[in-house]
XYZ file of C-alpha atoms in Angstrom:
332
model
C 120.636 -116.710 -152.155
C 119.318 -118.441 -155.314
C 116.345 -117.471 -157.218
C 113.781 -118.526 -159.427
C 115.576 -117.363 -162.689
C 118.253 -119.336 -161.263
C 116.379 -122.668 -161.173
C 114.429 -122.447 -165.064
C 118.403 -121.476 -165.929
C 119.570 -124.149 -164.866
C 117.112 -126.588 -165.266
C 116.553 -125.039 -169.321
C 112.675 -124.161 -168.597
C 111.036 -120.848 -168.567
C 110.645 -119.341 -164.994
C 106.396 -119.290 -165.921
C 107.981 -123.564 -166.546
C 108.593 -123.457 -162.779
C 105.925 -121.810 -161.606
C 103.803 -124.447 -162.698
C 105.842 -126.603 -161.426
C 105.889 -124.891 -157.899
C 101.880 -124.132 -157.862
C 100.859 -127.383 -159.098
C 98.599 -125.464 -161.384
C 99.336 -127.024 -164.440
C 100.863 -129.582 -166.500
C 104.660 -129.750 -166.889
C 106.137 -133.199 -168.238
C 108.128 -136.185 -165.756
C 111.407 -135.158 -166.965
C 110.993 -131.777 -167.167
C 109.882 -132.258 -162.820
C 112.513 -133.685 -163.126
C 115.538 -131.405 -164.116
C 113.502 -128.576 -161.909
C 113.696 -131.152 -159.016
C 117.439 -131.602 -159.729
C 117.945 -127.258 -160.030
C 116.483 -126.660 -157.603
C 118.404 -129.094 -154.849
C 121.680 -128.461 -157.087
C 121.300 -125.059 -156.029
C 119.227 -125.027 -152.538
C 116.609 -123.162 -153.204
C 114.082 -122.606 -150.832
C 110.867 -122.043 -152.663
C 108.417 -118.839 -151.020
C 105.669 -116.300 -151.630
C 107.332 -113.562 -153.094
C 110.299 -115.673 -155.430
C 106.699 -116.755 -156.840
C 105.534 -113.050 -157.265
C 109.101 -112.747 -159.252
C 106.900 -114.904 -162.094
C 104.983 -112.008 -162.321
C 102.268 -113.882 -159.932
C 100.540 -111.865 -156.789
C 102.117 -113.428 -153.404
C 98.380 -112.411 -152.519
C 99.418 -109.964 -149.486
C 98.303 -106.778 -148.619
C 99.036 -104.429 -145.433
C 97.303 -103.074 -142.893
C 99.586 -99.634 -141.136
C 97.910 -98.644 -137.724
C 98.538 -96.283 -135.750
C 98.327 -97.919 -132.198
C 97.230 -100.887 -131.877
C 96.902 -100.899 -128.608
C 92.885 -98.855 -128.899
C 90.415 -101.240 -128.974
C 88.822 -99.623 -132.386
C 92.199 -101.106 -134.155
C 91.699 -105.041 -133.600
C 88.253 -104.495 -134.379
C 88.928 -103.019 -137.388
C 91.653 -105.397 -138.224
C 89.014 -108.044 -137.588
C 86.746 -106.805 -140.685
C 90.135 -106.510 -142.745
C 91.558 -110.250 -142.169
C 87.752 -111.297 -142.831
C 87.485 -109.971 -146.386
C 91.475 -110.846 -147.042
C 90.853 -114.642 -146.531
C 87.553 -114.692 -148.298
C 89.451 -113.105 -151.564
C 92.518 -115.548 -150.889
C 94.933 -112.961 -149.655
C 97.111 -112.435 -145.670
C 97.159 -109.237 -144.115
C 100.204 -108.708 -142.345
C 99.533 -106.443 -139.332
C 101.519 -103.636 -138.897
C 102.161 -100.910 -135.722
C 103.330 -97.599 -136.316
C 102.769 -96.343 -132.872
C 102.189 -92.758 -135.072
C 106.032 -92.645 -135.285
C 106.489 -90.826 -139.062
C 109.573 -92.854 -138.900
C 108.438 -96.622 -138.127
C 106.202 -95.542 -140.972
C 108.739 -95.531 -143.987
C 110.699 -98.116 -142.562
C 107.254 -100.106 -142.879
C 107.109 -99.097 -146.517
C 110.740 -99.955 -147.565
C 110.681 -102.991 -146.159
C 107.109 -103.751 -147.795
C 108.544 -103.518 -151.074
C 111.224 -105.968 -150.887
C 108.836 -108.120 -150.429
C 107.288 -107.732 -153.140
C 103.922 -107.389 -151.059
C 100.885 -106.083 -153.321
C 99.346 -103.710 -151.217
C 98.929 -101.413 -148.150
C 96.192 -99.448 -146.265
C 96.669 -97.325 -144.295
C 94.922 -96.367 -140.657
C 97.637 -93.633 -139.350
C 98.131 -90.444 -139.518
C 101.490 -90.121 -140.944
C 100.909 -90.968 -144.550
C 102.655 -87.834 -145.904
C 103.635 -86.963 -149.677
C 106.773 -88.719 -150.105
C 105.883 -91.567 -149.484
C 103.220 -90.974 -151.500
C 105.028 -90.273 -154.796
C 107.730 -93.765 -153.127
C 103.987 -95.786 -153.799
C 103.312 -94.568 -157.112
C 107.520 -95.102 -157.931
C 106.686 -98.828 -156.039
C 103.786 -99.057 -158.089
C 101.379 -100.024 -154.937
C 98.188 -99.758 -154.475
C 97.137 -98.299 -151.019
C 94.325 -96.835 -150.100
C 93.597 -94.646 -146.826
C 91.083 -95.414 -143.280
C 89.829 -91.350 -142.080
C 92.678 -89.652 -143.294
C 94.889 -88.853 -146.664
C 97.326 -86.752 -147.067
C 95.969 -82.748 -148.345
C 97.864 -82.624 -151.923
C 96.798 -86.401 -152.961
C 94.074 -88.345 -154.804
C 93.639 -90.895 -153.353
C 90.345 -93.937 -152.137
C 89.482 -93.301 -148.535
C 87.177 -95.056 -146.220
C 85.681 -92.627 -143.764
C 83.019 -91.546 -141.247
C 80.808 -88.376 -140.940
C 82.474 -87.194 -138.343
C 80.973 -83.871 -138.070
C 77.151 -85.034 -138.120
C 78.176 -88.012 -135.191
C 80.002 -84.592 -133.192
C 76.388 -83.201 -134.022
C 73.905 -86.384 -133.068
C 75.730 -85.889 -129.499
C 74.902 -82.872 -128.954
C 71.288 -83.277 -129.850
C 71.478 -86.142 -127.738
C 72.510 -84.811 -124.920
C 70.163 -81.718 -125.377
C 67.342 -83.806 -125.795
C 68.568 -85.228 -122.335
C 67.867 -82.372 -120.412
C 71.724 -81.166 -121.077
C 71.841 -77.346 -119.741
C 75.515 -76.964 -120.435
C 77.785 -80.062 -122.621
C 81.331 -79.712 -122.495
C 83.578 -81.399 -125.133
C 86.787 -82.877 -124.477
C 88.359 -82.985 -128.086
C 91.405 -85.459 -130.073
C 94.337 -83.926 -131.434
C 93.654 -81.832 -134.453
C 96.223 -82.950 -136.208
C 94.119 -86.223 -136.546
C 91.037 -85.287 -139.315
C 87.980 -87.566 -137.322
C 88.941 -85.660 -133.302
C 88.740 -82.267 -135.673
C 85.938 -82.660 -137.525
C 84.296 -84.202 -134.384
C 84.909 -80.901 -132.225
C 83.222 -79.005 -135.273
C 80.020 -80.675 -135.186
C 80.019 -79.405 -131.608
C 81.059 -76.484 -132.055
C 78.567 -76.269 -134.693
C 75.806 -77.056 -132.456
C 76.484 -74.706 -129.334
C 77.792 -71.693 -129.974
C 74.465 -70.446 -130.369
C 73.549 -70.885 -126.987
C 73.747 -67.964 -124.358
C 76.368 -70.390 -121.924
C 78.789 -71.545 -124.519
C 81.712 -70.645 -124.072
C 85.675 -71.657 -126.403
C 86.891 -72.404 -122.280
C 83.962 -75.673 -122.615
C 86.180 -77.204 -125.220
C 89.310 -79.223 -123.991
C 92.320 -81.620 -126.066
C 92.673 -84.782 -124.828
C 94.737 -87.576 -126.366
C 92.264 -90.401 -127.355
C 93.425 -92.971 -124.873
C 92.390 -93.173 -120.587
C 94.382 -91.138 -118.833
C 93.699 -87.732 -121.433
C 90.141 -87.912 -120.864
C 90.433 -88.806 -117.269
C 93.280 -84.982 -116.741
C 90.602 -83.297 -120.040
C 87.494 -84.161 -117.154
C 89.501 -82.855 -114.410
C 90.527 -79.900 -116.291
C 87.102 -78.650 -117.562
C 85.295 -79.524 -113.913
C 87.582 -77.047 -112.860
C 86.488 -74.002 -115.089
C 83.134 -74.862 -115.097
C 82.006 -76.851 -112.344
C 78.471 -76.443 -113.293
C 78.213 -78.418 -116.263
C 76.264 -81.413 -116.555
C 76.915 -83.306 -119.715
C 80.339 -84.142 -121.587
C 80.608 -84.962 -124.676
C 84.117 -87.235 -125.347
C 85.132 -87.316 -128.736
C 86.464 -90.617 -127.976
C 84.948 -93.654 -125.956
C 88.411 -93.968 -124.542
C 88.830 -91.070 -123.305
C 85.084 -91.209 -122.490
C 85.880 -94.196 -120.397
C 88.138 -91.406 -118.071
C 86.163 -89.171 -118.043
C 83.726 -91.943 -116.311
C 86.858 -92.930 -113.918
C 88.073 -88.389 -113.489
C 83.962 -88.053 -112.179
C 83.961 -91.564 -109.990
C 86.309 -90.323 -108.016
C 85.801 -86.202 -108.505
C 82.255 -87.935 -106.263
C 80.139 -86.427 -109.160
C 77.494 -88.655 -110.515
C 76.999 -90.494 -113.591
C 74.159 -89.965 -115.339
C 72.661 -88.250 -111.866
C 74.968 -85.315 -112.052
C 76.573 -85.244 -115.059
C 75.545 -87.329 -118.468
C 78.693 -88.928 -120.453
C 78.722 -89.497 -124.761
C 81.460 -91.203 -126.265
C 81.978 -91.856 -129.848
C 83.379 -95.026 -131.894
C 80.975 -97.711 -130.457
C 84.231 -99.942 -129.161
C 82.645 -103.169 -126.723
C 84.544 -101.395 -124.201
C 81.785 -98.911 -124.374
C 79.313 -103.017 -123.286
C 81.689 -103.099 -119.608
C 81.862 -99.427 -118.345
C 79.549 -98.665 -115.201
C 77.461 -97.131 -116.505
C 76.844 -98.436 -119.475
C 78.143 -96.068 -121.811
C 76.512 -94.099 -124.390
C 78.419 -94.232 -127.323
C 77.769 -92.666 -131.471
C 78.854 -95.441 -133.596
C 80.673 -95.848 -136.401
C 80.328 -99.002 -138.234
C 84.184 -100.400 -137.118
C 83.420 -103.992 -139.177
C 81.767 -102.550 -142.329
C 84.209 -99.665 -142.814
C 86.807 -102.506 -142.480
C 85.201 -104.560 -144.664
C 85.539 -101.629 -147.305
C 88.733 -101.092 -146.956
C 90.102 -104.029 -147.822
C 87.338 -104.691 -150.634
C 88.487 -101.750 -151.952
C 92.250 -102.369 -152.260
C 92.297 -105.806 -153.651
C 90.234 -104.538 -156.145
C 93.314 -102.064 -157.111
C 95.279 -105.120 -156.659
C 93.496 -106.538 -159.081
C 93.160 -103.646 -161.505
C 89.054 -103.279 -161.530
C 88.269 -99.913 -160.437
C 90.477 -97.118 -160.827
C 89.256 -93.901 -159.901
C 89.845 -92.402 -156.340
C 86.853 -91.114 -154.278
C 86.063 -90.531 -150.664
C 83.440 -92.802 -149.093
C 81.745 -92.048 -146.252
C 79.483 -94.039 -143.724
C 77.022 -92.831 -140.840
C 77.067 -92.788 -137.611
C 74.465 -94.661 -134.999
C 73.151 -93.304 -132.330
C 74.015 -96.134 -129.153
C 71.811 -94.477 -126.169
C 72.088 -96.443 -122.317
C 72.394 -95.711 -118.499
C 75.670 -93.156 -118.862
C 72.889 -90.587 -120.537
C 69.513 -91.262 -119.005
C 68.299 -89.249 -117.087
C 65.683 -90.429 -114.101
C 62.068 -88.932 -114.185
């Protein structure tokens, strides 16, 4: 397959001149244009964003690698990333890793071959080997929520631990006397921080026991199973704080199946602030992350890294907000 350099050599001009001709971004005289046109036709050269990138110009594309596109949190995040990217003239390539290390590594290799300008990682599988590879490829990257422990990089996250404390505070103020927690996978920093926020807030109470904490999988089915286990262990609990909204939805389903009224007998609070929380019955109280703001910020940071206008890596931590709804509204 012919390259832009092959065309430049045959036409007897520089790669920069070919780039100006392809992008219509500068003056090229008529005779030179004709020579370039003939060279392109003879070589069957097909201009592309990658080929134009060989001239030293940005391809104006970056990738967003997500762990699970079926989780409503991530499409909302992706929308913000794409909105900001479009404003700056960038195109976003969406990659779903399914939380698989091998799939993510394959994406990195493929994206390198496409001359990608940068990558946003919203996954939990980025390792030190991947970071070293990105550095050798000279590909800027930014992480959402989590980052390799042994490597400095820019990270955008919300204050998950404070969110856990805020959830417990709200449940106590609603009149709760015994609060259980459904936590997410502990290899995920957000899940771990939310669990710590819960435990720090309740461990001084006489009713607290480690058995009040049950692991889920950040999905609805995991929330159902964890709620069933939690109610089996402690049938007297009157509140559940779930580590994300999908598990909280699962808690609502499980409690309904068991004939337990929400919020009459047990109140439920989730975490994330996804749109689904507005259509549950009852509507779900949640600790809302600023999802759109997180996506917009991580996109802007990456673009600045691509353009070379930001150098120092740092952690950007955004505040969370309590959104009280019917699922924690006790009568009286």
